[in-house]
Amino acid sequence: MEQDFNRYLGDGVYADFDGYQIALKTGSHINPDNTIFLDDHVQLALLDYIEHVRAFLKKGEAYDDP
């Protein structure tokens, strides 16, 4: 049975996985306006960025770009 990785994230953004990379699609997952493909290196960079933002929000301090 084939796994369906298509998921609505919110705000008109959908995510899908083709076995190699994550695709972010806007507007519609069937006929998207835009598609961005994230390979493993970009996925890790995005996760690192999310953790950076979470740490900033947790501290409640002024933003300082690393």
Short mmCIF file of N, CA, C and O in Angstrom, two decimals:
data_model
loop_
_atom_site.label_atom_id
_atom_site.label_comp_id
_atom_site.label_asym_id
_atom_site.label_seq_id
_atom_site.Cartn_x
_atom_site.Cartn_y
_atom_site.Cartn_z
N MET A 1 0.83 -1.18 0.00
CA MET A 1 0.00 0.00 0.00
C MET A 1 0.88 1.25 0.00
O MET A 1 1.82 1.36 0.78
N GLU A 2 0.59 2.19 -0.87
CA GLU A 2 1.37 3.42 -0.99
C GLU A 2 0.98 4.41 0.10
O GLU A 2 -0.20 4.61 0.39
N GLN A 3 1.97 5.02 0.72
CA GLN A 3 1.75 6.01 1.78
C GLN A 3 1.40 7.35 1.16
O GLN A 3 2.05 7.79 0.22
N ASP A 4 0.36 8.00 1.67
CA ASP A 4 -0.02 9.35 1.22
C ASP A 4 0.55 10.36 2.20
O ASP A 4 0.13 10.44 3.34
N PHE A 5 1.54 11.12 1.75
CA PHE A 5 2.19 12.11 2.60
C PHE A 5 1.62 13.51 2.42
O PHE A 5 2.10 14.45 3.03
N ASN A 6 0.65 13.68 1.54
CA ASN A 6 0.07 15.00 1.31
C ASN A 6 -0.67 15.47 2.56
O ASN A 6 -1.49 14.75 3.11
N ARG A 7 -0.34 16.71 3.01
CA ARG A 7 -0.98 17.24 4.21
C ARG A 7 -1.17 18.75 4.07
O ARG A 7 -0.26 19.46 3.65
N TYR A 8 -2.35 19.20 4.47
CA TYR A 8 -2.62 20.64 4.52
C TYR A 8 -2.01 21.19 5.80
O TYR A 8 -2.28 20.70 6.89
N LEU A 9 -1.15 22.23 5.68
CA LEU A 9 -0.50 22.83 6.84
C LEU A 9 -1.23 24.04 7.37
O LEU A 9 -1.05 24.42 8.52
N GLY A 10 -2.05 24.66 6.53
CA GLY A 10 -2.75 25.89 6.90
C GLY A 10 -2.31 27.04 6.01
O GLY A 10 -1.28 26.98 5.33
N ASP A 11 -3.11 28.10 6.00
CA ASP A 11 -2.82 29.31 5.23
C ASP A 11 -2.56 29.03 3.75
O ASP A 11 -1.73 29.66 3.11
N GLY A 12 -3.24 28.04 3.19
CA GLY A 12 -3.10 27.73 1.77
C GLY A 12 -1.81 27.00 1.42
O GLY A 12 -1.42 26.98 0.26
N VAL A 13 -1.15 26.39 2.41
CA VAL A 13 0.11 25.69 2.19
C VAL A 13 -0.10 24.18 2.41
O VAL A 13 -0.66 23.77 3.41
N TYR A 14 0.40 23.40 1.45
CA TYR A 14 0.34 21.94 1.52
C TYR A 14 1.75 21.40 1.50
O TYR A 14 2.65 21.98 0.88
N ALA A 15 1.96 20.27 2.16
CA ALA A 15 3.26 19.59 2.14
C ALA A 15 3.06 18.19 1.57
O ALA A 15 2.02 17.56 1.78
N ASP A 16 4.06 17.73 0.84
CA ASP A 16 4.05 16.38 0.29
C ASP A 16 5.48 15.85 0.31
O ASP A 16 6.43 16.63 0.39
N PHE A 17 5.64 14.55 0.25
CA PHE A 17 6.96 13.91 0.28
C PHE A 17 7.00 12.86 -0.81
O PHE A 17 6.11 12.01 -0.90
N ASP A 18 8.05 12.90 -1.64
CA ASP A 18 8.15 11.97 -2.77
C ASP A 18 9.15 10.84 -2.52
O ASP A 18 9.49 10.10 -3.42
N GLY A 19 9.62 10.72 -1.29
CA GLY A 19 10.60 9.70 -0.97
C GLY A 19 12.01 10.25 -0.91
O GLY A 19 12.91 9.60 -0.39
N TYR A 20 12.21 11.46 -1.44
CA TYR A 20 13.54 12.09 -1.46
C TYR A 20 13.53 13.49 -0.87
O TYR A 20 14.47 13.91 -0.22
N GLN A 21 12.49 14.23 -1.14
CA GLN A 21 12.42 15.62 -0.70
C GLN A 21 10.99 15.99 -0.34
O GLN A 21 10.04 15.34 -0.76
N ILE A 22 10.86 17.05 0.46
CA ILE A 22 9.56 17.58 0.82
C ILE A 22 9.21 18.68 -0.17
O ILE A 22 10.05 19.52 -0.51
N ALA A 23 7.98 18.66 -0.64
CA ALA A 23 7.48 19.70 -1.53
C ALA A 23 6.47 20.54 -0.77
O ALA A 23 5.54 20.00 -0.17
N LEU A 24 6.68 21.85 -0.74
CA LEU A 24 5.71 22.78 -0.19
C LEU A 24 4.96 23.40 -1.36
O LEU A 24 5.59 23.92 -2.29
N LYS A 25 3.64 23.34 -1.33
CA LYS A 25 2.81 23.83 -2.43
C LYS A 25 1.84 24.87 -1.89
O LYS A 25 1.34 24.74 -0.78
N THR A 26 1.57 25.90 -2.70
CA THR A 26 0.62 26.93 -2.29
C THR A 26 -0.60 26.90 -3.18
O THR A 26 -0.53 26.55 -4.35
N GLY A 27 -1.72 27.29 -2.59
CA GLY A 27 -2.97 27.40 -3.33
C GLY A 27 -3.77 26.11 -3.35
O GLY A 27 -4.88 26.06 -2.88
N SER A 28 -3.18 25.05 -3.91
CA SER A 28 -3.85 23.76 -4.04
C SER A 28 -2.81 22.67 -4.15
O SER A 28 -1.78 22.86 -4.80
N HIS A 29 -3.08 21.52 -3.55
CA HIS A 29 -2.13 20.41 -3.67
C HIS A 29 -2.27 19.71 -5.02
O HIS A 29 -1.36 19.03 -5.46
N ILE A 30 -3.40 19.90 -5.69
CA ILE A 30 -3.63 19.26 -6.98
C ILE A 30 -3.08 20.11 -8.12
O ILE A 30 -2.41 19.62 -9.01
N ASN A 31 -3.37 21.40 -8.09
CA ASN A 31 -2.90 22.33 -9.11
C ASN A 31 -2.30 23.55 -8.40
O ASN A 31 -2.90 24.61 -8.35
N PRO A 32 -1.07 23.40 -7.84
CA PRO A 32 -0.50 24.46 -7.01
C PRO A 32 -0.10 25.70 -7.81
O PRO A 32 0.24 25.62 -8.98
N ASP A 33 -0.16 26.84 -7.11
CA ASP A 33 0.33 28.10 -7.69
C ASP A 33 1.86 28.10 -7.73
O ASP A 33 2.46 28.56 -8.68
N ASN A 34 2.47 27.59 -6.66
CA ASN A 34 3.93 27.53 -6.52
C ASN A 34 4.31 26.25 -5.79
O ASN A 34 3.57 25.76 -4.95
N THR A 35 5.50 25.73 -6.12
CA THR A 35 6.03 24.56 -5.43
C THR A 35 7.49 24.81 -5.10
O THR A 35 8.26 25.25 -5.95
N ILE A 36 7.86 24.52 -3.87
CA ILE A 36 9.25 24.62 -3.42
C ILE A 36 9.66 23.23 -2.95
O ILE A 36 8.99 22.63 -2.11
N PHE A 37 10.77 22.72 -3.49
CA PHE A 37 11.27 21.40 -3.10
C PHE A 37 12.41 21.58 -2.10
O PHE A 37 13.36 22.31 -2.35
N LEU A 38 12.29 20.90 -0.95
CA LEU A 38 13.28 21.00 0.11
C LEU A 38 14.04 19.68 0.23
O LEU A 38 13.48 18.68 0.66
N ASP A 39 15.33 19.68 -0.16
CA ASP A 39 16.12 18.46 0.03
C ASP A 39 16.51 18.35 1.50
O ASP A 39 16.19 19.21 2.31
N ASP A 40 17.20 17.28 1.85
CA ASP A 40 17.48 17.03 3.27
C ASP A 40 18.28 18.13 3.93
O ASP A 40 18.07 18.46 5.09
N HIS A 41 19.21 18.77 3.20
CA HIS A 41 20.01 19.85 3.79
C HIS A 41 19.14 21.07 4.10
O HIS A 41 19.31 21.71 5.14
N VAL A 42 18.23 21.38 3.22
CA VAL A 42 17.34 22.53 3.44
C VAL A 42 16.34 22.22 4.55
O VAL A 42 16.01 23.08 5.37
N GLN A 43 15.88 20.98 4.63
CA GLN A 43 14.97 20.58 5.71
C GLN A 43 15.65 20.78 7.06
O GLN A 43 15.05 21.33 7.99
N LEU A 44 16.91 20.36 7.17
CA LEU A 44 17.65 20.52 8.43
C LEU A 44 17.87 22.00 8.76
O LEU A 44 17.76 22.40 9.91
N ALA A 45 18.16 22.80 7.73
CA ALA A 45 18.34 24.23 7.95
C ALA A 45 17.03 24.88 8.41
O ALA A 45 17.04 25.75 9.28
N LEU A 46 15.91 24.45 7.86
CA LEU A 46 14.61 24.97 8.27
C LEU A 46 14.30 24.58 9.71
O LEU A 46 13.83 25.40 10.50
N LEU A 47 14.57 23.32 10.07
CA LEU A 47 14.35 22.90 11.45
C LEU A 47 15.22 23.70 12.42
O LEU A 47 14.77 24.08 13.50
N ASP A 48 16.47 23.96 12.04
CA ASP A 48 17.36 24.77 12.87
C ASP A 48 16.81 26.18 13.03
O ASP A 48 16.83 26.75 14.12
N TYR A 49 16.30 26.74 11.95
CA TYR A 49 15.71 28.08 11.99
C TYR A 49 14.49 28.11 12.92
O TYR A 49 14.33 29.02 13.73
N ILE A 50 13.64 27.09 12.83
CA ILE A 50 12.45 27.01 13.68
C ILE A 50 12.87 26.96 15.15
O ILE A 50 12.28 27.64 16.00
N GLU A 51 13.89 26.17 15.47
CA GLU A 51 14.38 26.11 16.86
C GLU A 51 14.94 27.45 17.31
O GLU A 51 14.74 27.86 18.46
N HIS A 52 15.61 28.16 16.39
CA HIS A 52 16.15 29.49 16.70
C HIS A 52 15.00 30.45 17.04
O HIS A 52 15.06 31.19 18.03
N VAL A 53 13.94 30.42 16.26
CA VAL A 53 12.79 31.30 16.50
C VAL A 53 12.09 30.91 17.80
O VAL A 53 11.71 31.78 18.60
N ARG A 54 11.94 29.62 18.05
CA ARG A 54 11.30 29.17 19.30
C ARG A 54 12.09 29.64 20.52
O ARG A 54 11.52 30.05 21.53
N ALA A 55 13.41 29.54 20.45
CA ALA A 55 14.26 29.98 21.56
C ALA A 55 14.08 31.49 21.78
O ALA A 55 14.00 31.96 22.92
N PHE A 56 14.02 32.24 20.70
CA PHE A 56 13.82 33.69 20.79
C PHE A 56 12.48 34.00 21.44
O PHE A 56 12.38 34.82 22.34
N LEU A 57 11.42 33.31 21.00
CA LEU A 57 10.09 33.55 21.55
C LEU A 57 10.02 33.16 23.02
O LEU A 57 9.35 33.82 23.82
N LYS A 58 10.72 32.09 23.38
CA LYS A 58 10.71 31.64 24.77
C LYS A 58 11.39 32.67 25.68
O LYS A 58 10.94 32.90 26.79
N LYS A 59 12.47 33.28 25.19
CA LYS A 59 13.19 34.28 25.98
C LYS A 59 12.42 35.58 26.09
O LYS A 59 12.55 36.30 27.08
N GLY A 60 11.67 35.92 25.03
CA GLY A 60 10.94 37.18 25.03
C GLY A 60 11.83 38.39 24.90
O GLY A 60 11.47 39.50 25.28
N GLU A 61 13.04 38.19 24.35
CA GLU A 61 13.99 39.28 24.20
C GLU A 61 13.90 39.88 22.80
O GLU A 61 13.24 39.35 21.92
N ALA A 62 14.62 40.98 22.60
CA ALA A 62 14.68 41.62 21.29
C ALA A 62 15.40 40.72 20.31
O ALA A 62 16.34 40.00 20.68
N TYR A 63 14.97 40.71 19.05
CA TYR A 63 15.55 39.84 18.04
C TYR A 63 16.97 40.26 17.69
O TYR A 63 17.23 41.44 17.46
N ASP A 64 17.87 39.28 17.65
CA ASP A 64 19.26 39.52 17.26
C ASP A 64 19.64 38.43 16.27
O ASP A 64 19.82 37.29 16.65
N ASP A 65 19.76 38.77 15.00
CA ASP A 65 20.08 37.81 13.96
C ASP A 65 21.47 37.24 14.19
O ASP A 65 22.42 37.99 14.37
N PRO A 66 21.59 35.89 14.20
CA PRO A 66 22.91 35.28 14.48
C PRO A 66 23.91 35.54 13.39
O PRO A 66 23.61 35.74 12.28
#
